[in-house]
Short mmCIF file of C-alpha atoms in Angstrom, two decimals:
data_model
loop_
_atom_site.label_atom_id
_atom_site.label_comp_id
_atom_site.label_asym_id
_atom_site.label_seq_id
_atom_site.Cartn_x
_atom_site.Cartn_y
_atom_site.Cartn_z
CA UNK R 1 -40.53 -0.21 78.40
CA UNK R 2 -42.28 1.56 75.52
CA UNK R 3 -44.24 4.07 77.59
CA UNK R 4 -43.14 7.64 76.98
CA UNK R 5 -40.77 6.85 74.12
CA UNK R 6 -40.90 8.80 70.87
CA UNK R 7 -39.67 5.85 68.83
CA UNK R 8 -39.63 2.13 69.48
CA UNK R 9 -36.35 0.74 68.26
CA UNK R 10 -34.91 -2.64 68.99
CA UNK R 11 -31.56 -0.99 69.69
CA UNK R 12 -32.94 0.99 72.64
CA UNK R 13 -34.79 -2.02 74.03
CA UNK R 14 -31.62 -4.09 73.70
CA UNK R 15 -29.59 -1.52 75.63
CA UNK R 16 -32.18 -1.29 78.39
CA UNK R 17 -32.32 -5.06 78.75
CA UNK R 18 -28.54 -5.26 78.96
CA UNK R 19 -28.53 -2.65 81.71
CA UNK R 20 -31.45 -4.20 83.55
CA UNK R 21 -30.06 -7.75 83.48
CA UNK R 22 -26.40 -6.67 83.75
CA UNK R 23 -25.49 -8.61 80.62
CA UNK R 24 -22.36 -7.67 78.66
CA UNK R 25 -21.84 -4.66 80.91
CA UNK R 26 -18.82 -3.16 82.66
CA UNK R 27 -20.57 -1.20 85.38
CA UNK R 28 -22.88 1.19 83.53
CA UNK R 29 -20.93 0.98 80.25
CA UNK R 30 -21.21 -1.67 77.55
CA UNK R 31 -18.54 -4.38 77.71
CA UNK R 32 -15.99 -3.80 74.99
CA UNK R 33 -16.87 -0.11 74.79
CA UNK R 34 -19.66 -0.25 72.21
CA UNK R 35 -23.33 -1.16 72.40
CA UNK R 36 -23.15 -2.98 69.11
CA UNK R 37 -20.87 -3.61 66.20
CA UNK R 38 -23.44 -3.18 63.45
CA UNK R 39 -21.07 -1.08 61.35
CA UNK R 40 -18.97 -4.23 60.93
CA UNK R 41 -22.05 -6.21 59.81
CA UNK R 42 -23.03 -4.13 56.83
CA UNK R 43 -20.86 -5.49 54.05
CA UNK R 44 -22.80 -5.62 50.79
CA UNK R 45 -22.98 -9.05 49.21
CA UNK R 46 -20.18 -9.57 46.72
CA UNK R 47 -21.06 -10.40 43.14
CA UNK R 48 -21.36 -14.15 42.76
CA UNK R 49 -21.73 -14.73 46.49
CA UNK R 50 -23.41 -18.09 46.96
CA UNK R 51 -24.27 -18.87 50.57
CA UNK R 52 -24.77 -22.55 51.37
CA UNK R 53 -28.33 -23.82 51.05
CA UNK R 54 -30.22 -24.31 54.31
CA UNK R 55 -30.01 -27.73 55.89
CA UNK R 56 -33.27 -29.40 54.90
CA UNK R 57 -35.10 -32.18 56.68
CA UNK R 58 -37.98 -33.61 54.64
CA UNK R 59 -41.09 -34.11 56.76
CA UNK R 60 -41.51 -37.54 58.33
CA UNK R 61 -44.93 -39.20 58.74
CA UNK R 62 -45.72 -37.38 62.00
CA UNK R 63 -44.74 -34.00 60.56
CA UNK R 64 -46.83 -34.65 57.45
CA UNK R 65 -49.82 -35.49 59.67
CA UNK R 66 -49.35 -32.25 61.62
CA UNK R 67 -49.07 -30.26 58.38
CA UNK R 68 -52.36 -31.82 57.24
CA UNK R 69 -54.01 -30.91 60.58
CA UNK R 70 -52.80 -27.32 60.29
CA UNK R 71 -54.17 -27.07 56.76
CA UNK R 72 -57.50 -28.60 57.84
CA UNK R 73 -58.06 -26.62 61.04
CA UNK R 74 -56.42 -23.34 60.05
CA UNK R 75 -57.16 -22.96 56.33
CA UNK R 76 -56.78 -19.19 56.39
CA UNK R 77 -53.62 -19.14 58.49
CA UNK R 78 -50.83 -16.78 57.65
CA UNK R 79 -47.92 -18.29 55.79
CA UNK R 80 -47.61 -21.60 54.05
CA UNK R 81 -46.73 -25.15 54.94
CA UNK R 82 -45.63 -25.81 51.36
CA UNK R 83 -42.04 -26.92 51.22
CA UNK R 84 -41.75 -27.37 55.00
CA UNK R 85 -38.20 -28.57 55.67
CA UNK R 86 -37.43 -27.53 59.23
CA UNK R 87 -35.89 -29.81 61.84
CA UNK R 88 -38.49 -31.08 64.30
CA UNK R 89 -36.43 -33.55 66.33
CA UNK R 90 -33.45 -33.01 68.59
CA UNK R 91 -31.03 -34.95 66.34
CA UNK R 92 -32.18 -33.00 63.29
CA UNK R 93 -31.92 -29.69 65.17
CA UNK R 94 -28.38 -30.58 66.27
CA UNK R 95 -27.50 -31.35 62.65
CA UNK R 96 -28.81 -27.92 61.63
CA UNK R 97 -26.81 -26.30 64.43
CA UNK R 98 -23.64 -28.11 63.37
CA UNK R 99 -24.17 -27.07 59.74
CA UNK R 100 -24.77 -23.45 60.81
CA UNK R 101 -21.60 -23.36 62.92
CA UNK R 102 -19.50 -24.89 60.17
CA UNK R 103 -21.00 -23.35 57.03
CA UNK R 104 -22.71 -20.08 57.97
CA UNK R 105 -21.40 -18.68 61.23
CA UNK R 106 -17.96 -17.69 59.86
CA UNK R 107 -19.60 -15.15 57.51
CA UNK R 108 -22.74 -14.41 59.53
CA UNK R 109 -21.39 -11.23 61.12
CA UNK R 110 -20.05 -9.84 57.87
CA UNK R 111 -23.30 -10.30 55.96
CA UNK R 112 -25.82 -10.27 58.81
CA UNK R 113 -27.72 -7.28 57.37
CA UNK R 114 -27.14 -8.07 53.68
CA UNK R 115 -30.04 -9.11 51.48
CA UNK R 116 -30.33 -10.73 48.09
CA UNK R 117 -33.72 -11.21 46.46
CA UNK R 118 -33.09 -14.87 45.68
CA UNK R 119 -31.37 -15.71 49.00
CA UNK R 120 -33.83 -15.57 51.91
CA UNK R 121 -31.41 -17.24 54.36
CA UNK R 122 -27.96 -15.98 53.38
CA UNK R 123 -25.81 -16.73 56.45
CA UNK R 124 -28.60 -16.78 59.03
CA UNK R 125 -29.49 -19.94 60.88
#
């Protein structure tokens, strides 16, 4: 895909994949008439905007053991396991999905590209 291109942008890759796989296409044109609706996703965060906190799942015994193994065997790994709170079971992942759909998805599109220095998640899942 990248060979011969002057710039590598996700947008161009996305378009090519849609064409190739015939996803969201009406013939050779994008379904709905536009390739994306990014212009609608660029609202700046309003003053006082407080997105909901991410759904946290404290590590259980197995997760704590895996965190310890990662720290032991990969001491110079990129990133940090400090504060790990991600869902690692199906029920926990479904709870995160439900919370995203209810609490974040309604404003995800509006603020999808917005950033606040103290809000790493905003309305993302």
